Amino acid sequence: MTNNVQENSLLEVSHLKQYFPIKGGILSRTKNYVKAVDDISFAVNEGETLSIVGESGCGKSTTGRAILRLENPTSGDILFNNRNLLTLSKREMREIRKDIQVIFQDPFASLNPRKTVGKSIEEGLVILTKMSKKEREKRVAELLEKVGLRPEYANRYPHEFSGGQRQRIGIARALAPNPKLIICDEAVSALDVSVQAQVLNLLKKLQSDFNLTYLFISHDLGVVRFISDRIMVMYLGKIVELGTKDDIFNHPQHPYTKALLSAIPEPDRKKRRERIILKGDIPSPIDPPIGCRFHTRCPMATEYCKQHEPPLTETKEGHYVACFYADDIS
């Protein structure tokens, strides 16, 4: 699917595959592959937040790592500002890295305990810019204030901060080289609910202040509903639905999306959805089912679904669904 790419797309991913070899035997020959991401295409438009959701093992974090070139994709194209990241040399990729940054899930593991937070934030500036030491120190102080921390905190070490404060430091570090795209990989999942809300509000404010584009990876649909412009639902390495936040939450057209939404806690009884319990576990990405990958757990599956893979089809402008019976889902 490439017709969802618009003129203002900052990032375009086309037919991305990420297979991990399984080796065995005396000669360590490749016996099979884990098909973590299997032929997906999507775009992220400048200034928007596109969220990727799905159960553990669906391929959402692997997609983020492939875009960052932390993994070398098996095949496909990743265009950032019309430059294919997969064809760039290490030197050229290093130049691009100031424009693409990441906020990691674990605020405790993502900071070097032996460095002051100021040095951790400054590190990207040392590697990716030609700023002087004085300019870097000024930039670090400004960034700490931007994320709601005092400039003098630059001289403290990570163990002196709470989880929420550490994640703010991680956000400041991502902002340091003035990026265009930030990949948020489960950026608030390790935080308490009250702290999550504060960090999400901060991310939205920073997006407005710096014209940032987010690729937001999460399993928490409540969080996704708050921060997203568009949502991409993945299952077993495939995109099963992609649309605006309103389309996904109010008019889901894939049975998997509908099941995910039914699990969101809702205090208002009148607004509660009928809970849909999916049977069985997610199949192995080593040997995914033939046909529709969701058919083994889908309450609507037919014999046709077991033999044929549904294409990701535009059912209305900007809303894409991979289901033969999307029109029957309300």
Short mmCIF file of C-alpha atoms in Angstrom, two decimals:
data_model
loop_
_atom_site.label_atom_id
_atom_site.label_comp_id
_atom_site.label_asym_id
_atom_site.label_seq_id
_atom_site.Cartn_x
_atom_site.Cartn_y
_atom_site.Cartn_z
CA MET A 1 0.00 0.00 0.00
CA THR A 2 1.57 3.27 -1.10
CA ASN A 3 -1.47 5.44 -1.80
CA ASN A 4 -1.61 6.65 1.81
CA VAL A 5 1.58 8.66 1.21
CA GLN A 6 0.87 12.39 1.01
CA GLU A 7 2.91 15.31 -0.28
CA ASN A 8 3.83 16.42 3.25
CA SER A 9 5.13 13.00 4.31
CA LEU A 10 8.31 13.27 6.35
CA LEU A 11 8.78 9.49 6.56
CA GLU A 12 7.72 6.89 4.00
CA VAL A 13 8.11 3.17 4.68
CA SER A 14 7.55 0.86 1.72
CA HIS A 15 7.36 -2.96 1.76
CA LEU A 16 9.49 -3.19 4.90
CA LYS A 17 10.52 -6.68 5.98
CA GLN A 18 12.54 -7.58 9.05
CA TYR A 19 13.36 -11.28 9.28
CA PHE A 20 15.68 -12.67 11.94
CA PRO A 21 17.49 -15.92 11.03
CA ILE A 22 17.25 -18.95 13.31
CA LYS A 23 20.49 -20.88 13.16
CA GLY A 24 21.19 -24.42 14.33
CA GLY A 25 23.33 -27.49 13.86
CA ILE A 26 27.08 -27.90 13.94
CA LEU A 27 27.63 -25.45 11.07
CA SER A 28 25.11 -22.92 12.44
CA ARG A 29 23.16 -22.90 9.22
CA THR A 30 19.98 -20.85 8.90
CA LYS A 31 17.08 -23.20 9.54
CA ASN A 32 14.22 -20.71 9.52
CA TYR A 33 13.30 -17.07 10.07
CA VAL A 34 11.36 -15.06 12.63
CA LYS A 35 9.18 -12.83 10.46
CA ALA A 36 8.95 -9.92 12.91
CA VAL A 37 7.83 -7.39 10.28
CA ASP A 38 6.48 -8.76 7.04
CA ASP A 39 5.92 -6.36 4.12
CA ILE A 40 4.40 -3.21 5.62
CA SER A 41 4.00 0.24 4.04
CA PHE A 42 2.94 3.50 5.70
CA ALA A 43 3.80 7.18 5.92
CA VAL A 44 4.22 9.68 8.74
CA ASN A 45 3.25 13.22 7.84
CA GLU A 46 5.17 16.23 9.06
CA GLY A 47 3.93 17.57 12.38
CA GLU A 48 1.62 14.65 13.20
CA THR A 49 1.66 11.81 15.71
CA LEU A 50 1.24 8.36 14.20
CA SER A 51 0.84 5.67 16.84
CA ILE A 52 1.58 1.99 16.32
CA VAL A 53 -0.41 -0.35 18.57
CA GLY A 54 -0.80 -4.09 19.03
CA GLU A 55 -0.07 -6.95 21.39
CA SER A 56 3.47 -7.91 22.36
CA GLY A 57 5.23 -9.56 19.44
CA CYS A 58 3.24 -7.79 16.74
CA GLY A 59 6.34 -6.06 15.34
CA LYS A 60 5.74 -2.46 16.44
CA SER A 61 9.06 -1.96 18.28
CA THR A 62 10.96 -3.81 15.56
CA THR A 63 9.50 -1.34 13.05
CA GLY A 64 10.86 1.54 15.11
CA ARG A 65 14.29 -0.07 15.42
CA ALA A 66 14.42 -0.67 11.65
CA ILE A 67 13.66 3.01 10.95
CA LEU A 68 16.44 4.00 13.35
CA ARG A 69 18.77 1.54 11.58
CA LEU A 70 19.42 -0.20 14.90
CA GLU A 71 18.53 -3.28 12.86
CA ASN A 72 19.34 -3.73 9.18
CA PRO A 73 16.01 -4.52 7.46
CA THR A 74 15.79 -7.59 5.27
CA SER A 75 14.21 -5.60 2.44
CA GLY A 76 12.12 -2.56 1.65
CA ASP A 77 12.66 1.20 1.56
CA ILE A 78 12.66 3.82 4.31
CA LEU A 79 12.54 7.35 2.93
CA PHE A 80 13.19 10.25 5.29
CA ASN A 81 12.96 13.66 3.63
CA ASN A 82 13.09 11.77 0.33
CA ARG A 83 16.40 10.08 1.22
CA ASN A 84 16.45 6.30 1.42
CA LEU A 85 18.00 5.45 4.78
CA LEU A 86 18.78 1.90 3.70
CA THR A 87 21.16 3.07 0.96
CA LEU A 88 23.14 5.52 3.10
CA SER A 89 26.68 4.88 4.28
CA LYS A 90 27.54 4.98 7.98
CA ARG A 91 28.86 8.53 7.54
CA GLU A 92 25.73 9.68 5.72
CA MET A 93 23.52 7.97 8.29
CA ARG A 94 25.37 9.75 11.07
CA GLU A 95 24.42 13.09 9.49
CA ILE A 96 20.76 12.02 9.43
CA ARG A 97 20.72 10.92 13.07
CA LYS A 98 20.44 14.48 14.36
CA ASP A 99 17.06 14.64 12.59
CA ILE A 100 15.77 11.29 13.94
CA GLN A 101 15.92 10.71 17.69
CA VAL A 102 14.38 8.18 20.09
CA ILE A 103 12.88 8.13 23.57
CA PHE A 104 13.30 4.69 25.12
CA GLN A 105 10.89 2.79 27.34
CA ASP A 106 12.97 2.39 30.49
CA PRO A 107 14.06 5.72 31.99
CA PHE A 108 16.30 3.86 34.45
CA ALA A 109 18.26 1.81 31.90
CA SER A 110 18.51 4.47 29.19
CA LEU A 111 20.78 6.84 31.15
CA ASN A 112 24.43 6.13 31.95
CA PRO A 113 24.68 6.02 35.76
CA ARG A 114 28.31 7.19 35.63
CA LYS A 115 27.54 10.40 33.77
CA THR A 116 25.82 13.52 35.03
CA VAL A 117 22.53 14.17 33.27
CA GLY A 118 24.08 17.25 31.70
CA LYS A 119 26.77 15.11 30.06
CA SER A 120 24.15 12.61 28.88
CA ILE A 121 22.10 15.37 27.22
CA GLU A 122 25.24 16.99 25.82
CA GLU A 123 26.57 13.78 24.28
CA GLY A 124 24.43 14.03 21.15
CA LEU A 125 25.55 17.63 20.65
CA VAL A 126 29.21 16.60 20.86
CA ILE A 127 28.75 13.83 18.27
CA LEU A 128 26.23 15.41 15.89
CA THR A 129 26.92 19.17 15.98
CA LYS A 130 29.84 21.61 15.87
CA MET A 131 28.68 23.62 18.87
CA SER A 132 31.30 24.97 21.28
CA LYS A 133 31.41 23.81 24.90
CA LYS A 134 29.80 27.05 26.05
CA GLU A 135 27.03 26.71 23.46
CA ARG A 136 26.43 23.12 24.50
CA GLU A 137 26.15 24.03 28.18
CA LYS A 138 23.68 26.79 27.33
CA ARG A 139 21.65 24.38 25.20
CA VAL A 140 21.54 21.79 28.02
CA ALA A 141 20.28 24.40 30.50
CA GLU A 142 17.57 25.53 28.06
CA LEU A 143 16.45 21.96 27.41
CA LEU A 144 16.19 21.12 31.11
CA GLU A 145 13.92 24.13 31.58
CA LYS A 146 11.88 23.12 28.54
CA VAL A 147 11.14 19.70 30.05
CA GLY A 148 10.25 21.14 33.47
CA LEU A 149 13.53 20.66 35.35
CA ARG A 150 15.96 23.14 36.88
CA PRO A 151 19.13 23.97 34.90
CA GLU A 152 21.32 23.22 37.94
CA TYR A 153 20.15 19.58 37.77
CA ALA A 154 22.69 19.16 34.95
CA ASN A 155 25.36 18.39 37.56
CA ARG A 156 23.39 15.58 39.22
CA TYR A 157 23.47 11.85 38.47
CA PRO A 158 20.54 9.69 37.28
CA HIS A 159 20.09 7.90 40.64
CA GLU A 160 19.11 11.24 42.20
CA PHE A 161 15.92 11.47 40.11
CA SER A 162 12.53 9.76 40.05
CA GLY A 163 11.32 7.75 37.06
CA GLY A 164 9.26 10.64 35.71
CA GLN A 165 12.17 13.04 36.05
CA ARG A 166 14.49 10.59 34.30
CA GLN A 167 12.10 10.31 31.40
CA ARG A 168 12.04 14.11 31.14
CA ILE A 169 15.84 13.96 30.95
CA GLY A 170 15.50 11.35 28.20
CA ILE A 171 13.17 13.69 26.33
CA ALA A 172 15.66 16.56 26.72
CA ARG A 173 18.40 14.32 25.33
CA ALA A 174 16.25 13.47 22.31
CA LEU A 175 15.53 17.16 21.71
CA ALA A 176 19.19 18.23 21.98
CA PRO A 177 20.19 18.06 18.27
CA ASN A 178 16.89 19.70 17.22
CA PRO A 179 15.35 16.66 15.46
CA LYS A 180 12.43 16.55 13.05
CA LEU A 181 11.21 13.05 13.97
CA ILE A 182 11.17 11.42 17.40
CA ILE A 183 10.37 7.74 17.82
CA CYS A 184 8.74 7.17 21.22
CA ASP A 185 9.12 3.47 22.02
CA GLU A 186 6.72 2.76 24.91
CA ALA A 187 7.90 6.10 26.30
CA VAL A 188 5.42 6.26 29.20
CA SER A 189 4.63 2.60 29.88
CA ALA A 190 7.10 2.34 32.78
CA LEU A 191 5.64 5.37 34.58
CA ASP A 192 2.84 5.73 37.12
CA VAL A 193 -0.50 6.82 35.64
CA SER A 194 -0.36 10.34 37.12
CA VAL A 195 3.19 10.80 35.83
CA GLN A 196 2.17 9.42 32.42
CA ALA A 197 -0.35 12.24 32.05
CA GLN A 198 2.30 14.86 32.85
CA VAL A 199 4.79 13.43 30.36
CA LEU A 200 2.15 13.11 27.63
CA ASN A 201 1.13 16.74 28.13
CA LEU A 202 4.80 17.69 27.92
CA LEU A 203 5.23 15.77 24.66
CA LYS A 204 2.24 17.53 23.13
CA LYS A 205 3.53 20.94 24.19
CA LEU A 206 7.00 20.24 22.81
CA GLN A 207 5.47 19.05 19.54
CA SER A 208 3.71 22.39 19.20
CA ASP A 209 6.77 24.43 20.25
CA PHE A 210 9.29 22.65 17.99
CA ASN A 211 7.04 21.38 15.17
CA LEU A 212 7.98 17.81 15.99
CA THR A 213 6.75 14.66 14.30
CA TYR A 214 6.19 11.59 16.51
CA LEU A 215 6.09 7.89 15.75
CA PHE A 216 4.53 6.73 19.01
CA ILE A 217 4.79 3.01 19.81
CA SER A 218 2.52 1.74 22.58
CA HIS A 219 0.29 -1.10 23.75
CA ASP A 220 -1.86 1.26 25.86
CA LEU A 221 -4.87 2.40 23.86
CA GLY A 222 -5.83 4.97 26.51
CA VAL A 223 -2.48 6.70 26.03
CA VAL A 224 -2.73 6.38 22.26
CA ARG A 225 -6.18 7.97 22.24
CA PHE A 226 -4.83 11.05 24.00
CA ILE A 227 -1.74 11.71 21.90
CA SER A 228 -2.47 10.40 18.39
CA ASP A 229 -3.56 11.98 15.15
CA ARG A 230 -3.58 8.66 13.30
CA ILE A 231 -3.28 5.07 14.52
CA MET A 232 -1.79 1.98 12.89
CA VAL A 233 -2.82 -1.40 14.29
CA MET A 234 -0.40 -4.29 13.79
CA TYR A 235 -0.84 -8.02 14.22
CA LEU A 236 1.87 -10.64 13.74
CA GLY A 237 4.09 -8.41 11.60
CA LYS A 238 1.28 -7.02 9.43
CA ILE A 239 -0.76 -3.83 9.38
CA VAL A 240 -4.42 -4.74 9.87
CA GLU A 241 -5.91 -1.25 10.16
CA LEU A 242 -4.74 2.33 9.68
CA GLY A 243 -6.78 5.49 10.07
CA THR A 244 -7.46 8.64 12.01
CA LYS A 245 -7.99 8.48 15.75
CA ASP A 246 -11.72 9.01 15.21
CA ASP A 247 -11.91 6.22 12.60
CA ILE A 248 -10.12 3.72 14.80
CA PHE A 249 -11.93 4.44 18.06
CA ASN A 250 -15.41 5.20 16.76
CA HIS A 251 -15.60 3.17 13.54
CA PRO A 252 -13.19 0.19 13.78
CA GLN A 253 -13.46 -2.12 10.77
CA HIS A 254 -11.14 -4.96 11.71
CA PRO A 255 -12.20 -7.60 14.26
CA TYR A 256 -8.77 -7.42 15.94
CA THR A 257 -9.05 -3.65 16.41
CA LYS A 258 -12.54 -4.09 17.78
CA ALA A 259 -11.32 -6.68 20.28
CA LEU A 260 -8.50 -4.39 21.46
CA LEU A 261 -10.90 -1.50 21.96
CA SER A 262 -13.32 -3.65 23.93
CA ALA A 263 -10.62 -4.23 26.55
CA ILE A 264 -10.23 -0.53 27.42
CA PRO A 265 -11.59 0.12 30.93
CA GLU A 266 -14.60 2.46 30.86
CA PRO A 267 -16.06 3.77 34.16
CA ASP A 268 -19.27 4.95 32.46
CA ARG A 269 -21.48 1.87 32.02
CA LYS A 270 -23.39 3.48 29.16
CA LYS A 271 -20.19 3.87 27.14
CA ARG A 272 -18.79 0.41 27.78
CA ARG A 273 -18.25 -1.84 24.80
CA GLU A 274 -19.18 -5.50 24.86
CA ARG A 275 -15.98 -7.32 25.80
CA ILE A 276 -14.59 -9.50 23.04
CA ILE A 277 -12.40 -12.34 24.34
CA LEU A 278 -9.99 -13.62 21.72
CA LYS A 279 -9.36 -17.35 21.90
CA GLY A 280 -5.87 -18.77 21.89
CA ASP A 281 -2.48 -17.09 21.69
CA ILE A 282 -0.78 -15.19 18.91
CA PRO A 283 0.70 -17.73 16.45
CA SER A 284 4.46 -17.98 16.13
CA PRO A 285 6.08 -15.45 13.76
CA ILE A 286 8.38 -18.30 12.71
CA ASP A 287 5.50 -20.11 11.06
CA PRO A 288 2.60 -17.66 10.63
CA PRO A 289 -0.78 -18.97 9.45
CA ILE A 290 -1.53 -19.19 5.74
CA GLY A 291 -4.12 -16.69 4.55
CA CYS A 292 -5.26 -14.04 7.01
CA ARG A 293 -2.90 -14.16 9.97
CA PHE A 294 -5.72 -13.36 12.36
CA HIS A 295 -8.02 -16.17 11.22
CA THR A 296 -6.94 -18.55 14.02
CA ARG A 297 -8.45 -16.18 16.61
CA CYS A 298 -11.05 -14.32 14.56
CA PRO A 299 -14.76 -14.88 15.40
CA MET A 300 -15.67 -13.99 11.78
CA ALA A 301 -13.15 -16.22 9.97
CA THR A 302 -14.32 -18.34 7.04
CA GLU A 303 -12.62 -20.98 4.91
CA TYR A 304 -11.75 -18.24 2.42
CA CYS A 305 -9.86 -16.34 5.14
CA LYS A 306 -7.78 -19.46 5.86
CA GLN A 307 -6.56 -19.64 2.27
CA HIS A 308 -6.25 -16.01 1.13
CA GLU A 309 -4.43 -13.04 2.64
CA PRO A 310 -6.55 -9.86 2.67
CA PRO A 311 -4.84 -6.80 1.17
CA LEU A 312 -4.75 -3.52 3.06
CA THR A 313 -7.56 -1.69 1.28
CA GLU A 314 -8.84 1.88 1.56
CA THR A 315 -12.48 1.62 2.69
CA LYS A 316 -12.92 5.37 2.88
CA GLU A 317 -10.54 8.29 2.49
CA GLY A 318 -7.56 7.72 4.77
CA HIS A 319 -8.96 4.56 6.41
CA TYR A 320 -7.28 1.28 5.45
CA VAL A 321 -8.33 -2.20 6.57
CA ALA A 322 -6.99 -5.70 5.87
CA CYS A 323 -10.19 -7.73 6.18
CA PHE A 324 -12.47 -9.35 3.60
CA TYR A 325 -15.50 -8.56 5.75
CA ALA A 326 -14.69 -5.00 6.87
CA ASP A 327 -18.06 -3.74 5.60
CA ASP A 328 -19.87 -6.13 7.95
CA ILE A 329 -18.16 -4.69 11.07
CA SER A 330 -19.87 -1.72 12.70
#
